[in-house]
Short mmCIF file of C-alpha atoms in Angstrom, two decimals:
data_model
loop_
_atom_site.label_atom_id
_atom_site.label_comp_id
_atom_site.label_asym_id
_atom_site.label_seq_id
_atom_site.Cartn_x
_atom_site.Cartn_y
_atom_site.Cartn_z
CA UNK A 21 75.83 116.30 107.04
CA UNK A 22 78.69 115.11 104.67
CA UNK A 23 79.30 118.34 102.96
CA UNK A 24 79.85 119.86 106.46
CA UNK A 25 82.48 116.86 107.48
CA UNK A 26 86.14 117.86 106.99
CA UNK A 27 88.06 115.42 104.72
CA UNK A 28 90.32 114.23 107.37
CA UNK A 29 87.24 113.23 109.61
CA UNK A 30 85.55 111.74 106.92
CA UNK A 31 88.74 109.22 106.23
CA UNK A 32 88.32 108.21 109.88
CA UNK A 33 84.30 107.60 109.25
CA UNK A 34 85.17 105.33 106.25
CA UNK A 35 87.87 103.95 108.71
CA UNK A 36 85.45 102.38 111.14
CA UNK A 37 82.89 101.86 108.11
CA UNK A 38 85.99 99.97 106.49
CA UNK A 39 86.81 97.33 109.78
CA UNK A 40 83.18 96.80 110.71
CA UNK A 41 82.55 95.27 106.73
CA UNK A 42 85.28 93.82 106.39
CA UNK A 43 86.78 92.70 109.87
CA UNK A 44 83.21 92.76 111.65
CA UNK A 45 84.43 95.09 114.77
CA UNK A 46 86.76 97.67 115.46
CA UNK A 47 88.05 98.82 118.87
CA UNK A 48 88.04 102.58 119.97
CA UNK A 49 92.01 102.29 120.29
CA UNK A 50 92.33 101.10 116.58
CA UNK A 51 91.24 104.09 115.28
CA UNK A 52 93.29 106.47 118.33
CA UNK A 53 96.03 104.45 116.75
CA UNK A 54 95.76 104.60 113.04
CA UNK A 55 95.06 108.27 112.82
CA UNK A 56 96.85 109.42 116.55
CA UNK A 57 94.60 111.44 117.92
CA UNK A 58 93.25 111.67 121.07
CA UNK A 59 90.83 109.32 122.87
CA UNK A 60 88.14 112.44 123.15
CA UNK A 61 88.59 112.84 119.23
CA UNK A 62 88.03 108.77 119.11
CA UNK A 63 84.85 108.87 121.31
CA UNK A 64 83.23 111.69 119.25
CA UNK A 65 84.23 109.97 115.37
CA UNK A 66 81.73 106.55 117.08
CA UNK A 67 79.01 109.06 118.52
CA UNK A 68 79.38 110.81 115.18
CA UNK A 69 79.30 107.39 113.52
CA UNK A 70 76.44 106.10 115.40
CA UNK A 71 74.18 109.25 114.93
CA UNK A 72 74.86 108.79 110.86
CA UNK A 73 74.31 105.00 110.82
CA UNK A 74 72.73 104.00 114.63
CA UNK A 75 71.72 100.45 113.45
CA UNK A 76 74.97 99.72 112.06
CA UNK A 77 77.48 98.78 115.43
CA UNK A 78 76.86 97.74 118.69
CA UNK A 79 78.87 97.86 121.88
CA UNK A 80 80.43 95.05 123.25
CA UNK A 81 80.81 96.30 126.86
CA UNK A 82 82.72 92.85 127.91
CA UNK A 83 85.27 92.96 125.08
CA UNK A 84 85.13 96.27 124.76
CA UNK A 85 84.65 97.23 121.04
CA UNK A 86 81.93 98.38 118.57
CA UNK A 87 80.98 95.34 116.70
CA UNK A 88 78.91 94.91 113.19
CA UNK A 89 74.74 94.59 113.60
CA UNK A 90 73.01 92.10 111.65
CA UNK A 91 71.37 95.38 110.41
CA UNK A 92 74.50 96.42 108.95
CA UNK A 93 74.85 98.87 105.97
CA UNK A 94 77.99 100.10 104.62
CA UNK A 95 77.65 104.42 105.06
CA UNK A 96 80.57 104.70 102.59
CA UNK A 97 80.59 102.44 98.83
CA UNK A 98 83.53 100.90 98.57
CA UNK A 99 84.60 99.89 95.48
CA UNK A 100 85.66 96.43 94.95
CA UNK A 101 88.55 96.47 92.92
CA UNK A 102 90.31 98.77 94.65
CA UNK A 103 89.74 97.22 98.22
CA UNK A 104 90.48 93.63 96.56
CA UNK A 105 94.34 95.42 95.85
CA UNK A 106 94.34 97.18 98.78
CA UNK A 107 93.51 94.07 100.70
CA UNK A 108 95.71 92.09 98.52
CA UNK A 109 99.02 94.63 99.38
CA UNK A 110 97.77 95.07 103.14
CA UNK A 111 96.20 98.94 103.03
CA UNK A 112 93.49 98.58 105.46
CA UNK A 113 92.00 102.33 105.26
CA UNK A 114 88.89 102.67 102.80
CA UNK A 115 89.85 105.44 102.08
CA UNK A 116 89.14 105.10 98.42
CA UNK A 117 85.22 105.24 99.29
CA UNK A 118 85.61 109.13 100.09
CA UNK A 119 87.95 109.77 97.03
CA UNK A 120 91.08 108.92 97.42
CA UNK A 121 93.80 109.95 95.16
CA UNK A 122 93.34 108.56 91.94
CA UNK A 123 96.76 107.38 89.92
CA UNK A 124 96.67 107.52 86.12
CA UNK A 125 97.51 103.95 85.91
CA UNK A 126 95.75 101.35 84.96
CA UNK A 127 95.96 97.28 85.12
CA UNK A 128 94.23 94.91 83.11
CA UNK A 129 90.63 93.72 83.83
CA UNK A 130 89.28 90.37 85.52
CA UNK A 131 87.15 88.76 84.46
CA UNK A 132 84.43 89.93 86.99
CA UNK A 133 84.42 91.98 90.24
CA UNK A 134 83.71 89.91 93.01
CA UNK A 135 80.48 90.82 95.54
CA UNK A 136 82.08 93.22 98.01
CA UNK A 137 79.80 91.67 100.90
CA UNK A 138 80.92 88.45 99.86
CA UNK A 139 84.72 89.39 100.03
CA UNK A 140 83.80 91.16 103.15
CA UNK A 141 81.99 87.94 104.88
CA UNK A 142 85.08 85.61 103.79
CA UNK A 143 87.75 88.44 105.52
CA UNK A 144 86.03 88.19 108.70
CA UNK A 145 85.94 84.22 108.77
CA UNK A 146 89.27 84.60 107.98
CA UNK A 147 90.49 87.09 110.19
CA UNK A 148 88.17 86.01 113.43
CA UNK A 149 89.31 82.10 112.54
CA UNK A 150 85.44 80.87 111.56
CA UNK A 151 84.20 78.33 108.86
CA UNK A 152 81.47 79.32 106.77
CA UNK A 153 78.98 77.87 104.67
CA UNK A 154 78.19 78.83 101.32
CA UNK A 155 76.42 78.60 97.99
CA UNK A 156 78.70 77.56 95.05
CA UNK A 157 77.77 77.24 91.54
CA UNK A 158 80.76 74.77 90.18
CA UNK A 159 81.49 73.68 86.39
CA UNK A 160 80.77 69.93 87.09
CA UNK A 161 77.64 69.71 90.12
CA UNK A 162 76.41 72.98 89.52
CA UNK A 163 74.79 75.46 92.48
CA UNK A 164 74.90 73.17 96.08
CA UNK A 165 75.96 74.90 100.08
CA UNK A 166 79.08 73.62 100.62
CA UNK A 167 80.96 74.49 104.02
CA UNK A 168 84.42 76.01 103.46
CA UNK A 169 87.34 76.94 105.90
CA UNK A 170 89.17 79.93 104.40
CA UNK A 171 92.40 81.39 105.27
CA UNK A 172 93.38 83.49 102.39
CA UNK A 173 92.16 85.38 99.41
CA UNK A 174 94.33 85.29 96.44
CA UNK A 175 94.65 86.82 92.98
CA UNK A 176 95.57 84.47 90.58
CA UNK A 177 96.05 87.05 87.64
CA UNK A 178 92.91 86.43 85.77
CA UNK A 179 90.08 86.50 89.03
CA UNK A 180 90.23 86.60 92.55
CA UNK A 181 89.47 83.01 94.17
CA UNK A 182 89.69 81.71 98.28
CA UNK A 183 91.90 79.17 99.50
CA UNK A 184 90.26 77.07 102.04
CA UNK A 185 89.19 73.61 103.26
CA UNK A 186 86.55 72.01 101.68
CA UNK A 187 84.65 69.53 104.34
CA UNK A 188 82.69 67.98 101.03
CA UNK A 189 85.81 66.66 99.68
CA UNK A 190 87.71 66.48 102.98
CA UNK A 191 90.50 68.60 101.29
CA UNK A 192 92.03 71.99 100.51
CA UNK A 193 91.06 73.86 97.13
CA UNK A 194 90.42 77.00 95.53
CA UNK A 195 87.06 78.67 95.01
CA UNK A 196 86.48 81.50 92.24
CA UNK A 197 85.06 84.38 94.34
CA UNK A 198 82.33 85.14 91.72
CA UNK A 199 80.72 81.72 91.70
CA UNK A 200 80.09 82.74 95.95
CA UNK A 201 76.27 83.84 96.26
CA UNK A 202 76.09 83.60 99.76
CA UNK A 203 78.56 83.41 102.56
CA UNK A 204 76.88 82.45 106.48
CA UNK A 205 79.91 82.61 109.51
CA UNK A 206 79.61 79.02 111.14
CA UNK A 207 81.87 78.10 113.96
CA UNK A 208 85.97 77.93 114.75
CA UNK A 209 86.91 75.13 112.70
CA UNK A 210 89.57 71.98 113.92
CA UNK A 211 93.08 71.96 113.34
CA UNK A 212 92.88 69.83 110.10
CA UNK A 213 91.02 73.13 108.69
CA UNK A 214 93.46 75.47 108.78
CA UNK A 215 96.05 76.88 107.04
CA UNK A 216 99.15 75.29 109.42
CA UNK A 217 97.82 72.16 107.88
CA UNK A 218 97.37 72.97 104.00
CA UNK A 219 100.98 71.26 103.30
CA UNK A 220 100.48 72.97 99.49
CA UNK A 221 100.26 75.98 101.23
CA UNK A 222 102.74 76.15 103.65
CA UNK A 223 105.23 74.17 100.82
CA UNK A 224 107.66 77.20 99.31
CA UNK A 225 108.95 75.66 95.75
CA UNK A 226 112.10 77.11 94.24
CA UNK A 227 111.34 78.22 89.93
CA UNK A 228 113.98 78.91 87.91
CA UNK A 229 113.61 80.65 85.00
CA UNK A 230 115.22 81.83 82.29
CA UNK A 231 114.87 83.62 78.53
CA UNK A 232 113.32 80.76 76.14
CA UNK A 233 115.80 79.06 74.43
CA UNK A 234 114.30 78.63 70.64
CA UNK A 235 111.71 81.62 70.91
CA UNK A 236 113.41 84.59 72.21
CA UNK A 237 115.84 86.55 69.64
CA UNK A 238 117.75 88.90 71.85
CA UNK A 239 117.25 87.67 75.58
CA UNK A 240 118.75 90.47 77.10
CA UNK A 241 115.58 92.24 76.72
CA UNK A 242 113.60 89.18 78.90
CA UNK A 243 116.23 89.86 81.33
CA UNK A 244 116.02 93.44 82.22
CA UNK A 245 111.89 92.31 81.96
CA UNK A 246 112.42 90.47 85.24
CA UNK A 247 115.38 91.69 86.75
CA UNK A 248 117.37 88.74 85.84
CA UNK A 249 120.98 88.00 87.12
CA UNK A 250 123.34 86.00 85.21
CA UNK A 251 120.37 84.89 82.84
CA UNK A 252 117.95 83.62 85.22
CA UNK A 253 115.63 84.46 87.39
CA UNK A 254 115.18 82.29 90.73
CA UNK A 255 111.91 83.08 93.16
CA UNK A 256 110.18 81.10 95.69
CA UNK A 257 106.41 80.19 95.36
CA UNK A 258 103.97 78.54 97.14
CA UNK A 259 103.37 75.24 95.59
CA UNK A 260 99.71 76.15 95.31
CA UNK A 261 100.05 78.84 93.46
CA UNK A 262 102.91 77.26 90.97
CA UNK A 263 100.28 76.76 88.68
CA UNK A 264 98.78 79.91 88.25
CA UNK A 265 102.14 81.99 87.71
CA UNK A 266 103.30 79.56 85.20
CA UNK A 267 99.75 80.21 83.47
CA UNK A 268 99.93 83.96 83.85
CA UNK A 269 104.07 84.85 82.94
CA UNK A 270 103.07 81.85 79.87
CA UNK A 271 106.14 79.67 81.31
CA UNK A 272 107.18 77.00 79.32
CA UNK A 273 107.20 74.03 81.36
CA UNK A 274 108.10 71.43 78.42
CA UNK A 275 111.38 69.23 79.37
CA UNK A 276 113.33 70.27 76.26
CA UNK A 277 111.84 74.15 75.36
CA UNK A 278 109.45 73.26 72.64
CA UNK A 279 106.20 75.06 73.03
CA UNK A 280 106.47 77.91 69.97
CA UNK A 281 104.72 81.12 70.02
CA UNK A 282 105.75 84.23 70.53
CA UNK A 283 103.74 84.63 73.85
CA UNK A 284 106.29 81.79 75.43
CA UNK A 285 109.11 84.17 76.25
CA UNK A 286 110.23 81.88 79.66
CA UNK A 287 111.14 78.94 80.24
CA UNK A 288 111.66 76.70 82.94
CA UNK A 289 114.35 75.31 83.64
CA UNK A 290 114.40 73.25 86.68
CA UNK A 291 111.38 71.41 85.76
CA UNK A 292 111.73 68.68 88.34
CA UNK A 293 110.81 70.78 90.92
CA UNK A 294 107.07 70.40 89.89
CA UNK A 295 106.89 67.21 91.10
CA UNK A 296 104.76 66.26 93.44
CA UNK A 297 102.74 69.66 93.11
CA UNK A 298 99.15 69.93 92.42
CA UNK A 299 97.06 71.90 89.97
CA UNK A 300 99.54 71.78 87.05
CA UNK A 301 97.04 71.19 84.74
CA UNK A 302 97.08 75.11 83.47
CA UNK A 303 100.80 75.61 83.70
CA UNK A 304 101.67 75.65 79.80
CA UNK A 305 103.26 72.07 78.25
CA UNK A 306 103.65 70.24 82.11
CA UNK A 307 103.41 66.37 81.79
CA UNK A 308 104.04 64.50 84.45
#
């Protein structure tokens, strides 16, 4: 039946294929909305839906919206990488999963694509406020179920990892997406869980940097690199996240400048603001 669909009504299939994986319902008047069409058009893309995949939504007659069976199985493949960026940048369409236009640029690898159900279950404890509890293999303990409370996914340049609060430690951390093997929805969580009270979070950190003083020959060039004014380059970052920029622009955090290497092209210069801030331990030649 595919090859009969025209491509317009197959973006609004992979629409309502897109919210039920990843935000576990969709109502009738999201998709009137995000296409604007009319609510006869609506009705017939669910019946069309429905007759293509029947087990895969259900009708919530009290709230009113088509909501994601237990039975669920995505109709359209979408591709991880690209939903991870679309996600990331706020393009909720799924598009991409019917062809979407493909750019001839490229970015470099991660180290490994995360489990799109896995993203998927994390987005909808996120979105719908829920805990979850998981299996996570870790460096130190190994594979154990943990119970997380996530509130955003975040790429950290190298993988894709969730934010959340850990009730085993009683604390918030970050959890490498492709060490998830299975994600269950639990309960809302208390207001100690979530992300109003994740003070590394919520903490916005002022960096200043600038072209490396002892490794960079001609530092105009580092300059019209970042869009610097008057030498420097000031931006705002969230104080749990410090760590992984400084790792991923190879920032040298040193008090004086001294890391060598080519690769150390920045430095930064108001060094004091790290204090205080957790998971420094990657951000290149930080003591405290």
């Amino acid at each position: 039946m595919f090859d009969t669909l025209s491509f317009a009504q197959k973006q609004r299939l992979a629409y309502i294929d897109f919210c039920l994986l990843f935000k576990g319902s969709i109502y009738r008047q999201d998709l009137i909305n995000r296409f604007e069409i009319g609510l006869s058009a609506g009705s017939r893309d669910f019946a069309l839906y429905k007759e293509l995949a029947p087990a895969n939504l259900s009708y919530d007659t009290i709230e009113r919206r088509y909501c994601q069976t237990a039975e669920f199985k995505p109709l359209f493949e979408h591709d991880a990488r690209r939903t991870l960026t679309k996600l990331a940048n706020d393009i909720s369409d799924g598009f991409d999963a019917i062809g979407d236009v493909h750019f001839p640029v490229e970015a470099p690898s991660s180290l490994n694509v995360p489990d799109i159900f896995i993203v998927a279950r994390l987005v909808q404890a996120i979105l719908n406020n829920k805990a979850v509890s998981i299996i996570y293999t870790s460096l130190s303990s190994g594979s154990a179920a943990r119970e997380l409370v996530p509130h955003a996914i975040v790429d950290n340049g190298l993988r894709w990892h969730v934010r959340a609060f850990d009730r085993k430690s009683n604390s918030f951390r970050d959890f490498v997406l492709t060490r998830i093997s299975k994600v269950t929805l639990k309960s809302a969580p208390g207001q100690h869980e979530q992300a109003a009270a994740d003070t590394e979070w919520q903490r916005l950190i002022p960096l200043q940097l600038v072209p490396h003083p002892k490794n960079v020959k001609h530092p105009t060039a580092i300059e019209m690199d970042y869009g610097m004014e008057n030498s420097q380059l000031l931006i705002e970052v969230r104080a749990a996240m410090a760590g992984y920029l400084l790792r991923r622009w190879n920032v040298d955090c040193t008090e004086r400048g001294t890391l060598s290497g080519a690769e150390y092209q920045l430095w930064l210069q108001n060094r004091f603001t790290l204090r205080n801030v957790d998971n420094l331990a990657i951000a290149p030649g930080y003591k405290d």
